[in-house]
mmCIF file of C-alpha atoms in Angstrom:
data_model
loop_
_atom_site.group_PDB
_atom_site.id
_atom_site.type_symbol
_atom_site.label_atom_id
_atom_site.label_comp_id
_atom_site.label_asym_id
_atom_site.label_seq_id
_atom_site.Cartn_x
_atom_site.Cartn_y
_atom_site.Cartn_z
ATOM 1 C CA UNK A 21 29.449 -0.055 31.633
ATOM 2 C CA UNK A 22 27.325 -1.864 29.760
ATOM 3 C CA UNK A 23 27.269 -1.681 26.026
ATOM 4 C CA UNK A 24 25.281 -2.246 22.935
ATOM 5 C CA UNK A 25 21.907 -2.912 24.199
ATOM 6 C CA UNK A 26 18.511 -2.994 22.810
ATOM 7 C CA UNK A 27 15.130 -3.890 23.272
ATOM 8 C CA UNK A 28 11.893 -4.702 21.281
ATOM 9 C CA UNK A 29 8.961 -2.065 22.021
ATOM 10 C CA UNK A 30 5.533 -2.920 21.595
ATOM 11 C CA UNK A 31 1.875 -1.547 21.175
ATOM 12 C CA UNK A 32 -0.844 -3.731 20.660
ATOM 13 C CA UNK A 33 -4.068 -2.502 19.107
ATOM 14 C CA UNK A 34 -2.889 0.974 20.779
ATOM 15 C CA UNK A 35 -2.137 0.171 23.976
ATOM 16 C CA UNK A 36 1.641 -0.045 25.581
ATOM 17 C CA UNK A 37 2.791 -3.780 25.730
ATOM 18 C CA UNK A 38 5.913 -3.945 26.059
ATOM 19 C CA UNK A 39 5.913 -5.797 29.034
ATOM 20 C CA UNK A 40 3.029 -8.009 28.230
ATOM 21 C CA UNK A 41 5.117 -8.969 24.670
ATOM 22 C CA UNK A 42 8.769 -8.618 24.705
ATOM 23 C CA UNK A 43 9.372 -10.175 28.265
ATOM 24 C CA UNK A 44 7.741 -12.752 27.057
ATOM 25 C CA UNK A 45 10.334 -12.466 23.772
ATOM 26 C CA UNK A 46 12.787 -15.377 23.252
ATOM 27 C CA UNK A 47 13.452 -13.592 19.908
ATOM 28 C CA UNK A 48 12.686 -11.604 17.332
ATOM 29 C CA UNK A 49 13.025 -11.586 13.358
ATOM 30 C CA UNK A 50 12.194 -8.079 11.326
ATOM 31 C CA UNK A 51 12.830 -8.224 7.857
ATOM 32 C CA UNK A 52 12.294 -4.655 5.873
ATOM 33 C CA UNK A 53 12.159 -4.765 2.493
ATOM 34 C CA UNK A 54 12.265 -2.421 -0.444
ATOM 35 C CA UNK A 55 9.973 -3.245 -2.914
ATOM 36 C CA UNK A 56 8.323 -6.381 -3.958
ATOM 37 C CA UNK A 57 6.956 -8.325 -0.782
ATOM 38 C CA UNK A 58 5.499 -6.807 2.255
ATOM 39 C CA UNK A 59 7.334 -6.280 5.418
ATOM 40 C CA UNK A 60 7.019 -9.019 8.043
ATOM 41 C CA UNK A 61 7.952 -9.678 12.352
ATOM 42 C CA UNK A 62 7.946 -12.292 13.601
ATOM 43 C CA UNK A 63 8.081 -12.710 17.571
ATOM 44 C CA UNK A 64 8.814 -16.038 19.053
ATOM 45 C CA UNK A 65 7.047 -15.881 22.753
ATOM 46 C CA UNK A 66 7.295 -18.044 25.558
ATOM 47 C CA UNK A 67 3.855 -19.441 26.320
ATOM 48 C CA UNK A 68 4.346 -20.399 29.811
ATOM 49 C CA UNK A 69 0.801 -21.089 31.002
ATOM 50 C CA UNK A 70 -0.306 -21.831 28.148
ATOM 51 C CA UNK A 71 -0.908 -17.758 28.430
ATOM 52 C CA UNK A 72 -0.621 -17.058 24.477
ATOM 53 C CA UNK A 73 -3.409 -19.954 23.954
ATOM 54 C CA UNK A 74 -5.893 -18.735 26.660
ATOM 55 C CA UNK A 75 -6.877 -15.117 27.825
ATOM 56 C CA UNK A 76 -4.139 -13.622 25.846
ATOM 57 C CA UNK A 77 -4.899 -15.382 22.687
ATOM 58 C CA UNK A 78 -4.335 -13.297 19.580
ATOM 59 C CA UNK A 79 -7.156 -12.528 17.574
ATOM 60 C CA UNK A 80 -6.794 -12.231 13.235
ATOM 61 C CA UNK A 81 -7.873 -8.286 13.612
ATOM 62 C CA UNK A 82 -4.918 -7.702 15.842
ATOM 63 C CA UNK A 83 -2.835 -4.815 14.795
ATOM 64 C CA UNK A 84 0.676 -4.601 16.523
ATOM 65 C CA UNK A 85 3.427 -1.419 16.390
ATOM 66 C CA UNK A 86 7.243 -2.551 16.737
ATOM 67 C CA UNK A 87 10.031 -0.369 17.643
ATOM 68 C CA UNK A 88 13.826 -1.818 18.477
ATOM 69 C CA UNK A 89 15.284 0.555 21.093
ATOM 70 C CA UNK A 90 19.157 0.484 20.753
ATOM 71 C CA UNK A 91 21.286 2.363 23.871
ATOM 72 C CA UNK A 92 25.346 2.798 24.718
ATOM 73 C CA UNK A 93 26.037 1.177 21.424
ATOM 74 C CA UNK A 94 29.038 1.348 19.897
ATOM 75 C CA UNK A 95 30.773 4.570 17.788
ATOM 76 C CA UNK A 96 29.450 4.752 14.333
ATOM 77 C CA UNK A 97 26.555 2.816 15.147
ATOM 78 C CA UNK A 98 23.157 4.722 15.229
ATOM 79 C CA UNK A 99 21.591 4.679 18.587
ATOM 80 C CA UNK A 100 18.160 5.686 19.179
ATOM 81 C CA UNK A 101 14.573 3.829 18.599
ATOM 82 C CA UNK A 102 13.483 2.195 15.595
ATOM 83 C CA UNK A 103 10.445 2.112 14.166
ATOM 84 C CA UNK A 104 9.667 -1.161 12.129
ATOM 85 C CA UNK A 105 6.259 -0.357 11.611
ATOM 86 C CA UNK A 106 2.601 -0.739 11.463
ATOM 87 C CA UNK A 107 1.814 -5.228 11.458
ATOM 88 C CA UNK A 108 -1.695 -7.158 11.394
ATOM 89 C CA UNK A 109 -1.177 -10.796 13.075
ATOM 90 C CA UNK A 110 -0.745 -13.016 10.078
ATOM 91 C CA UNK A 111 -0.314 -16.263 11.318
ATOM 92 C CA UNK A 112 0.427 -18.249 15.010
ATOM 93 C CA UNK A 113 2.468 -21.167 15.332
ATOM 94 C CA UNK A 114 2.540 -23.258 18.626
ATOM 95 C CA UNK A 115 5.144 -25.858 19.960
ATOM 96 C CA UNK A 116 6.014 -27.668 23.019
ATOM 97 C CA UNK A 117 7.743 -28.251 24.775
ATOM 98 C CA UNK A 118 8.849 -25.716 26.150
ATOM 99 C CA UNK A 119 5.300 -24.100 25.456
ATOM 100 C CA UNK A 120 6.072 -21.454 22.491
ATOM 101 C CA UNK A 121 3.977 -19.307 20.339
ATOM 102 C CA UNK A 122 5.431 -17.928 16.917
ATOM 103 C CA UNK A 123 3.440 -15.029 16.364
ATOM 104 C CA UNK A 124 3.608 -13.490 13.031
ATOM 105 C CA UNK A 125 2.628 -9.889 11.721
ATOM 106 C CA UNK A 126 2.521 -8.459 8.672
ATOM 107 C CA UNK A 127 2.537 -5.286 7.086
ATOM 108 C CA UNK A 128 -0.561 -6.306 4.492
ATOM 109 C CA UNK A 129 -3.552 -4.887 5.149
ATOM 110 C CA UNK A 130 -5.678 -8.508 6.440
ATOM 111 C CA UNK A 131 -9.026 -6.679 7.276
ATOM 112 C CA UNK A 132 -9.749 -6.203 3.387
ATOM 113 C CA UNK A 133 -9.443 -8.265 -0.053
ATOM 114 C CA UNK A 134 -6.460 -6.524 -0.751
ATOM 115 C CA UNK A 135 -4.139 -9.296 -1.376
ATOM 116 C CA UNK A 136 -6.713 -11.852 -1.839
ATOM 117 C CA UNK A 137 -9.822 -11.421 -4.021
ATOM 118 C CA UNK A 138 -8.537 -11.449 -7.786
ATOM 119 C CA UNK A 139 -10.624 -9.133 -9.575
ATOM 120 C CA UNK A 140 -11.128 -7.938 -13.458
ATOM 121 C CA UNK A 141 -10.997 -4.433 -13.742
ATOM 122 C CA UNK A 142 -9.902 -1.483 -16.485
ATOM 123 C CA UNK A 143 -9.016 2.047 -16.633
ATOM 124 C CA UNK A 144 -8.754 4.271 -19.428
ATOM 125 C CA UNK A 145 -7.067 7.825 -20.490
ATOM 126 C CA UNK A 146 -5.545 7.900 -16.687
ATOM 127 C CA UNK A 147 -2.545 7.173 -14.728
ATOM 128 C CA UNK A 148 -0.408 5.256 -13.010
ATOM 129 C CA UNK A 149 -0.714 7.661 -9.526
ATOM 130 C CA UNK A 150 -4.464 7.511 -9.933
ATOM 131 C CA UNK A 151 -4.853 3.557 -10.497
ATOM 132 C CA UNK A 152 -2.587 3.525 -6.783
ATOM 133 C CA UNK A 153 -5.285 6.062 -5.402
ATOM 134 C CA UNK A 154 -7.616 3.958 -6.222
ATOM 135 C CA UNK A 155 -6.214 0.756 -4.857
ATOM 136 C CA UNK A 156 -5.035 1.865 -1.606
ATOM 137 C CA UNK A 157 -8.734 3.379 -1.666
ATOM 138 C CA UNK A 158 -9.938 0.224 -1.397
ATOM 139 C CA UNK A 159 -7.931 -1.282 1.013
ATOM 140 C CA UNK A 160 -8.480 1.210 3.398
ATOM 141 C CA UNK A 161 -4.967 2.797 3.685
ATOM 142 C CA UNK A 162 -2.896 5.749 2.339
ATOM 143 C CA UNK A 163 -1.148 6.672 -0.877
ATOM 144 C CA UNK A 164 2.537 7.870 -1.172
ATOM 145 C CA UNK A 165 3.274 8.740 -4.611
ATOM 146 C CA UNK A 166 7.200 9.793 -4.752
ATOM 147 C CA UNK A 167 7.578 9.531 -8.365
ATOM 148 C CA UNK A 168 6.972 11.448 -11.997
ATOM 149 C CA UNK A 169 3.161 10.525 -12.782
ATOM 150 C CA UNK A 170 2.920 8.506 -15.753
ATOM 151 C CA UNK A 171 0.341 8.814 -17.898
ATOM 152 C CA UNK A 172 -2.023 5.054 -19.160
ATOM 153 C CA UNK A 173 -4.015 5.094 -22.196
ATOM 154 C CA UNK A 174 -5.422 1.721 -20.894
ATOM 155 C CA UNK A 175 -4.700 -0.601 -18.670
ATOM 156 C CA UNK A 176 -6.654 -4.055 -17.712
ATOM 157 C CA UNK A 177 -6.288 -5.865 -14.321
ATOM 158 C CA UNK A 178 -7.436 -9.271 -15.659
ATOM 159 C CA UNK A 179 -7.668 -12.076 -12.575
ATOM 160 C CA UNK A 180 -5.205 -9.948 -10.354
ATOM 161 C CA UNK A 181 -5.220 -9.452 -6.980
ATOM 162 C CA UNK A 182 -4.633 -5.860 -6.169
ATOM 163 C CA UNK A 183 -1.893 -5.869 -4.597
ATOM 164 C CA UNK A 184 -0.563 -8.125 -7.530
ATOM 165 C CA UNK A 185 -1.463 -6.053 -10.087
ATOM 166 C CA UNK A 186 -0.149 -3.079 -8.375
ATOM 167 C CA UNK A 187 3.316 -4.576 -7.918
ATOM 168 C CA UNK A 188 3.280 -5.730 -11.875
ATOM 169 C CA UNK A 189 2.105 -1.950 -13.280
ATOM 170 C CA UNK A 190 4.765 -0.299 -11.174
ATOM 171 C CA UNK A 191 7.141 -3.104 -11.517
ATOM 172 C CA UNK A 192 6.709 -2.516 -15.864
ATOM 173 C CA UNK A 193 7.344 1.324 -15.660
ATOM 174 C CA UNK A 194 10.575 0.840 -13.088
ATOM 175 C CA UNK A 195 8.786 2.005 -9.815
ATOM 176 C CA UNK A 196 9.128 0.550 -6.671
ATOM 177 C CA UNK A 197 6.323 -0.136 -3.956
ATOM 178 C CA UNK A 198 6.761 -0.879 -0.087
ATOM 179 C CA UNK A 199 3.634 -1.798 2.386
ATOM 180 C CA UNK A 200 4.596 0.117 5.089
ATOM 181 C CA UNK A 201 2.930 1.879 8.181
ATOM 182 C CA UNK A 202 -0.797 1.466 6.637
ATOM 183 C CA UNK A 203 0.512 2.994 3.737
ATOM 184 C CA UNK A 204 1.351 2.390 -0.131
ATOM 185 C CA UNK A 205 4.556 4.128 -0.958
ATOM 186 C CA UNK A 206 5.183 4.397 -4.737
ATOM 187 C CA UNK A 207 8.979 5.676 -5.054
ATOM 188 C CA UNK A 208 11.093 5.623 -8.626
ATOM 189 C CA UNK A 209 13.706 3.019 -8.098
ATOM 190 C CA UNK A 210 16.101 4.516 -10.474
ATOM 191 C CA UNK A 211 16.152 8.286 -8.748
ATOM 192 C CA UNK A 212 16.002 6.920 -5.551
ATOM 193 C CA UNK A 213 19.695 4.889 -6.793
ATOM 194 C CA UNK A 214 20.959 7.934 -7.604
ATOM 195 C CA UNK A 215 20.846 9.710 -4.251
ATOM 196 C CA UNK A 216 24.130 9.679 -2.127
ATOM 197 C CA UNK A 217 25.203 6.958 -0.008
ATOM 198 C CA UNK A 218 24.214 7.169 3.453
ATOM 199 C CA UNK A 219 27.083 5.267 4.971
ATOM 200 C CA UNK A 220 29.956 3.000 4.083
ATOM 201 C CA UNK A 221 30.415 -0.909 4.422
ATOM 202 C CA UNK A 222 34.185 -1.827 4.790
ATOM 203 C CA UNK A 223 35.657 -4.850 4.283
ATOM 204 C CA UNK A 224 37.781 -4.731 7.197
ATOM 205 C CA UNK A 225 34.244 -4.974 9.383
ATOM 206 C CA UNK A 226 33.827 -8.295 8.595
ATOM 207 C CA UNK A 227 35.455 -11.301 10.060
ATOM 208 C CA UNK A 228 34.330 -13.065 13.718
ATOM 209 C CA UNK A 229 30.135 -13.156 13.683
ATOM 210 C CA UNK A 230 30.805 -11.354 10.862
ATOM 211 C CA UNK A 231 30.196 -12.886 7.159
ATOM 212 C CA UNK A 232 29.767 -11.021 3.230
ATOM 213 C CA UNK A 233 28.545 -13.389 0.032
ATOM 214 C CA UNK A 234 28.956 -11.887 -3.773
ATOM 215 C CA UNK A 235 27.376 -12.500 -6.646
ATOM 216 C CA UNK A 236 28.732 -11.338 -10.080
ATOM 217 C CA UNK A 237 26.454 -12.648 -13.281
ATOM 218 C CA UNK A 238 28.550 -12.630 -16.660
ATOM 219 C CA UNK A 239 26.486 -14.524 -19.443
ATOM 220 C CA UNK A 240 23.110 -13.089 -18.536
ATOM 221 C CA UNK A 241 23.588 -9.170 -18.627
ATOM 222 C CA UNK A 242 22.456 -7.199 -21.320
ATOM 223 C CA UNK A 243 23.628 -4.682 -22.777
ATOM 224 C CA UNK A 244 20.974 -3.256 -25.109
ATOM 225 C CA UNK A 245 17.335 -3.957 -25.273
ATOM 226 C CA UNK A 246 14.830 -4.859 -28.479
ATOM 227 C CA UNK A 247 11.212 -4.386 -27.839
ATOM 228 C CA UNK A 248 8.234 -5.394 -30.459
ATOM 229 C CA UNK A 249 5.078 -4.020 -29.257
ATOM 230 C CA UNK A 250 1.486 -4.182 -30.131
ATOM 231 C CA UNK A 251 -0.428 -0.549 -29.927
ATOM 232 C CA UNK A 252 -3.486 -1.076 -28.190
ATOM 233 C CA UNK A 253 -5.339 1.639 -30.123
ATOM 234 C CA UNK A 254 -4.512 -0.332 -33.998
ATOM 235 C CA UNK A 255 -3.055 -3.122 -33.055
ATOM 236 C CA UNK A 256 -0.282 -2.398 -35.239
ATOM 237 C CA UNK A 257 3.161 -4.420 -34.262
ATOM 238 C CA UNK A 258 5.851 -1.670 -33.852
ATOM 239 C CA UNK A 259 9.800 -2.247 -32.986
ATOM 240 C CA UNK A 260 11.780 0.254 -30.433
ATOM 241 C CA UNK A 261 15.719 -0.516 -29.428
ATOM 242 C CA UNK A 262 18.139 1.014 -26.997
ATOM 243 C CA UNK A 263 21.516 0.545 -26.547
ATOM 244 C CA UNK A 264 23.659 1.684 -23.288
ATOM 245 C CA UNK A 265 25.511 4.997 -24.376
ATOM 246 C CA UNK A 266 29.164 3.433 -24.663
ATOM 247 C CA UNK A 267 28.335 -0.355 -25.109
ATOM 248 C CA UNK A 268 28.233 -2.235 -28.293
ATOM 249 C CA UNK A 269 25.218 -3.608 -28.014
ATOM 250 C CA UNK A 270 25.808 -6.860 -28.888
ATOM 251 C CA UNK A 271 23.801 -8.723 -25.836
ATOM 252 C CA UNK A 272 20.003 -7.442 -26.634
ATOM 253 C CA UNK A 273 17.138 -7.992 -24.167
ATOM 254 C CA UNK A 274 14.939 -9.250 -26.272
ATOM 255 C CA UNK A 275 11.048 -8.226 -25.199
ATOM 256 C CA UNK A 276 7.571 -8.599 -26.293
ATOM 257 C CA UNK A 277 4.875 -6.405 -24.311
ATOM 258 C CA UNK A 278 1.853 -4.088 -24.953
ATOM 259 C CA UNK A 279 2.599 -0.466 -25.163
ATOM 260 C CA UNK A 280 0.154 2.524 -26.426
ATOM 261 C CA UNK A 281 3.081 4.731 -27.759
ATOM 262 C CA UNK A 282 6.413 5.066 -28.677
ATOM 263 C CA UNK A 283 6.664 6.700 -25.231
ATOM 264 C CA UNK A 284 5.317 3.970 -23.099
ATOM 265 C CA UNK A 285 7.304 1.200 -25.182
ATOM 266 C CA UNK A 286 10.640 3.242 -24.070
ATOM 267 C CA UNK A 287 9.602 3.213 -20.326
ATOM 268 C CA UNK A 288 8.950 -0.065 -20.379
ATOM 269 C CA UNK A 289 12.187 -1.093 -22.070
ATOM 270 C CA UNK A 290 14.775 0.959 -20.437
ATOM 271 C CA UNK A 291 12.842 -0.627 -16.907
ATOM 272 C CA UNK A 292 13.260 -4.177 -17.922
ATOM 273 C CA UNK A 293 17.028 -3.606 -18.939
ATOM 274 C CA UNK A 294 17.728 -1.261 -15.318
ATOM 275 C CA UNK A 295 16.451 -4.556 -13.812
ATOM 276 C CA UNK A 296 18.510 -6.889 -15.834
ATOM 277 C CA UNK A 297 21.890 -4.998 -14.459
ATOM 278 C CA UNK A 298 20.679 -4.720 -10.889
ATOM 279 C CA UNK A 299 20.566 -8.484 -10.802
ATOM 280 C CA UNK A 300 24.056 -8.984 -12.441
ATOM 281 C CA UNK A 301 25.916 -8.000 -9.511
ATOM 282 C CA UNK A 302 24.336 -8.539 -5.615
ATOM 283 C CA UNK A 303 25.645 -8.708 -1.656
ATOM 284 C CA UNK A 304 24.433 -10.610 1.072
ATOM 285 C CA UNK A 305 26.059 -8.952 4.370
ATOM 286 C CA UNK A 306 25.751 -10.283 7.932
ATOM 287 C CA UNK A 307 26.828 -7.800 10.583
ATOM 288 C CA UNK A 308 26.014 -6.458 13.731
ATOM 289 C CA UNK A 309 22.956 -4.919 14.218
ATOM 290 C CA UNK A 310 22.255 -0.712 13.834
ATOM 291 C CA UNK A 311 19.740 1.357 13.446
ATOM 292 C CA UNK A 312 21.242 2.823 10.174
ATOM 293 C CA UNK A 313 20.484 0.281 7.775
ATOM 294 C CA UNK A 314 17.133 0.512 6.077
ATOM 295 C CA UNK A 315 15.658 -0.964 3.273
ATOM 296 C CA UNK A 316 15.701 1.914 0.189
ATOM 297 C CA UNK A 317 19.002 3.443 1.123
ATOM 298 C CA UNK A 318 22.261 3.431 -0.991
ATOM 299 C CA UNK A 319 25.541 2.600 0.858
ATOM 300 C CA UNK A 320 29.253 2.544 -0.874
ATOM 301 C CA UNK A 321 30.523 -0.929 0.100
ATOM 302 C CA UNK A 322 35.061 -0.485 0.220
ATOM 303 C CA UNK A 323 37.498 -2.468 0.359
ATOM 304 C CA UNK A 324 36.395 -5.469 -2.396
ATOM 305 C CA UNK A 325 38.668 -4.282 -5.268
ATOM 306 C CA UNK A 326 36.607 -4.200 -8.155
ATOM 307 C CA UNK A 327 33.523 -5.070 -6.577
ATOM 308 C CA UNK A 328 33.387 -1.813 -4.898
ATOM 309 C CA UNK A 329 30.323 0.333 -5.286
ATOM 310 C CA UNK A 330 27.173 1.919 -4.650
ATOM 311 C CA UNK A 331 24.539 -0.215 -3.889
ATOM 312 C CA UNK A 332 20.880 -0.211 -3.038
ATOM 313 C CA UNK A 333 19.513 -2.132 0.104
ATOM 314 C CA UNK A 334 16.669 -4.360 -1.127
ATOM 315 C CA UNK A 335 15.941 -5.816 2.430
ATOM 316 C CA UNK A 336 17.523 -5.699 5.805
ATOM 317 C CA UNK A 337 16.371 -8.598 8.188
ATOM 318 C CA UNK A 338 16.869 -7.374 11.880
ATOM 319 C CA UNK A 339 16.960 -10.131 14.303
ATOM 320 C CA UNK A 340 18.167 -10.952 17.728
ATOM 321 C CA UNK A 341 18.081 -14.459 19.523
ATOM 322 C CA UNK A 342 19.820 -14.823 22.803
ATOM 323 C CA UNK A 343 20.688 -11.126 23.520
ATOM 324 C CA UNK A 344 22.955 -10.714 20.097
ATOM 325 C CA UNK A 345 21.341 -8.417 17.715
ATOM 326 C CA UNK A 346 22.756 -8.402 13.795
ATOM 327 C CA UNK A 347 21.754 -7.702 10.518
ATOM 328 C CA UNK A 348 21.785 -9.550 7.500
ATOM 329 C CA UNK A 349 21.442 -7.055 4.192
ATOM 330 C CA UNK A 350 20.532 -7.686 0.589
ATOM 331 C CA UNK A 351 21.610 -5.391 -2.043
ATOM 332 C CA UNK A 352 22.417 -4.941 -6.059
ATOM 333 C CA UNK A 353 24.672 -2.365 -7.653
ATOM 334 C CA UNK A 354 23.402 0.832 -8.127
ATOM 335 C CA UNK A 355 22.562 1.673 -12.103
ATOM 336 C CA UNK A 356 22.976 4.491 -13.844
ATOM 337 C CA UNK A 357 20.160 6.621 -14.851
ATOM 338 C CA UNK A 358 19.638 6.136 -18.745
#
């Protein structure tokens, strides 16, 4: 019998394709990421025909679902279908020959000025959940809010796109957004670090197709973290510092940034020094491909001596090209909540 099979799914603008699209499918490239970019496939078709360039020509309000269906794979690797999401054609690239169409989606709403028009905007006594209400409000898609609200005496969006500005308010408070599904999910990075590993990564999988890359930063992690801050309300310059329980603190983050409070000037600290330490120590791992790995989850990776750990999956890129399916995974250390 057979064994580890799978299969790209498709609906296009809500109507079954599958066999319209993924015959057609040389290949495929998924990549699913965490936080920080949006989610992108990419599907590289035959055009035979020249069918992709004539009555089956994709139009820029296209809106494409993607599922990988996996079957008879093998033990410990998740069978089942995968959703990868919700995608609005972003871009087409033609060759010949052979007569090929790269057809891109995305996971960015297009239809809107969501990632495009930079705008000037402000908000005052609100907070961070709200300003997301209101941005996904205007690009026509849903909020997720999985996270503590945090409360904004004011905030400007000066010459930001949204979906810039967005990723930099989170991104200064330690929360994490992902475009997925015609939705904005806002998650806290930290808490979601702290949940238990879904799986673990051996070393002893590796080897063959198989491949693993390490990165351990010395010089630039910090230890401690010095802010100066200017309250918006009296434009006073204030000073907060925070030290890792049990370090010295003699490497000190040093930061300048606009906070309204005490408060604020903490959140924004402690975030920039979490993000410091998740980019001292990162994986790269290459692998066959499952239906277990997804962006967002925590995995204990064995068998590296003292690089062993929990770490957090910032993006898993699903392809497969010739009938082999892998994974290639990005991820940082896990940090402790402080």
């Amino acid at each position: 019998m057979d064994t580890m099979k799978s299969k790209l799914l498709i609906e296009y603008n809500g109507v079954e394709a599958t066999d319209i699209i993924a015959d057609d499918c040389n290949s495929f490239t998924w990549k699913d990421n965490a936080t920080g970019s949006a989610d992108t496939v990419t599907l590289n078709l035959s055009n035979i025909g020249q069918k992709w360039m004539n009555g089956y020509f994709p139009s820029d309000k296209d809106v494409f679902k993607a599922w990988i269906q996996l079957s008879e794979w093998a033990a410990d690797y998740k069978a089942g279908k995968l959703f990868c999401g919700t995608f609005m054609v972003d871009s087409l690239s033609y060759d010949g020959f052979p007569e090929k169409l790269a057809l891109s989606g995305i996971s960015t709403p297009t239809d809107c000025n969501f990632n495009v028009k930079q705008k000037n905007k402000s908000w005052e006594k609100t907070t961070v959940k709200t300003i997301m209400s209101d941005i996904a409000a205007s690009a026509g898609i849903s909020l997720v809010f999985d996270a503590e609200d945090i409360s904004v005496d004011s905030v400007n969006q000066t010459g930001k796109t949204d979906l810039a500005f967005a990723y930099s308010l989170c991104s200064d408070y330690g929360l994490a957004i992902k475009l997925y599904n015609q939705k904005i999910v806002v998650y806290d990075q930290t808490v979601y670090e702290q949940k238990e590993a879904r799986y673990d990564i051996d070393h002893s999988i590796f080897g063959g197709s198989g491949s693993y890359k390490i990165n351990r930063q010395i010089t630039t992690v910090y230890d401690s973290v010095k802010v100066q801050y200017t309250n918006g309300k009296k434009g006073d310059t204030l000073t907060y510092e925070y030290t890792i329980p049990g370090k010295e603190g003699n490497r000190q983050l040093f930061l300048t940034t606009k906070a309204e409070s005490y408060s604020d000037a903490e959140k924004k600290a402690k975030a920039a020094l979490r993000e410091n330490i998740r980019n001292s120590q990162t994986v790269t791992l290459k692998m066959m491909g499952s239906a277990k790995y997804m962006a967002a989850d925590c995995f204990n990776l064995k068998g590296f001596g003292k690089l062993d750990g929990k770490y957090f999956i910032d993006s898993v890129t699903h392809s497969k090209s010739s009938g082999k399916y892998t994974v290639s995974i990005t991820a940082h250390i896990t940090v402790t909540d402080f």
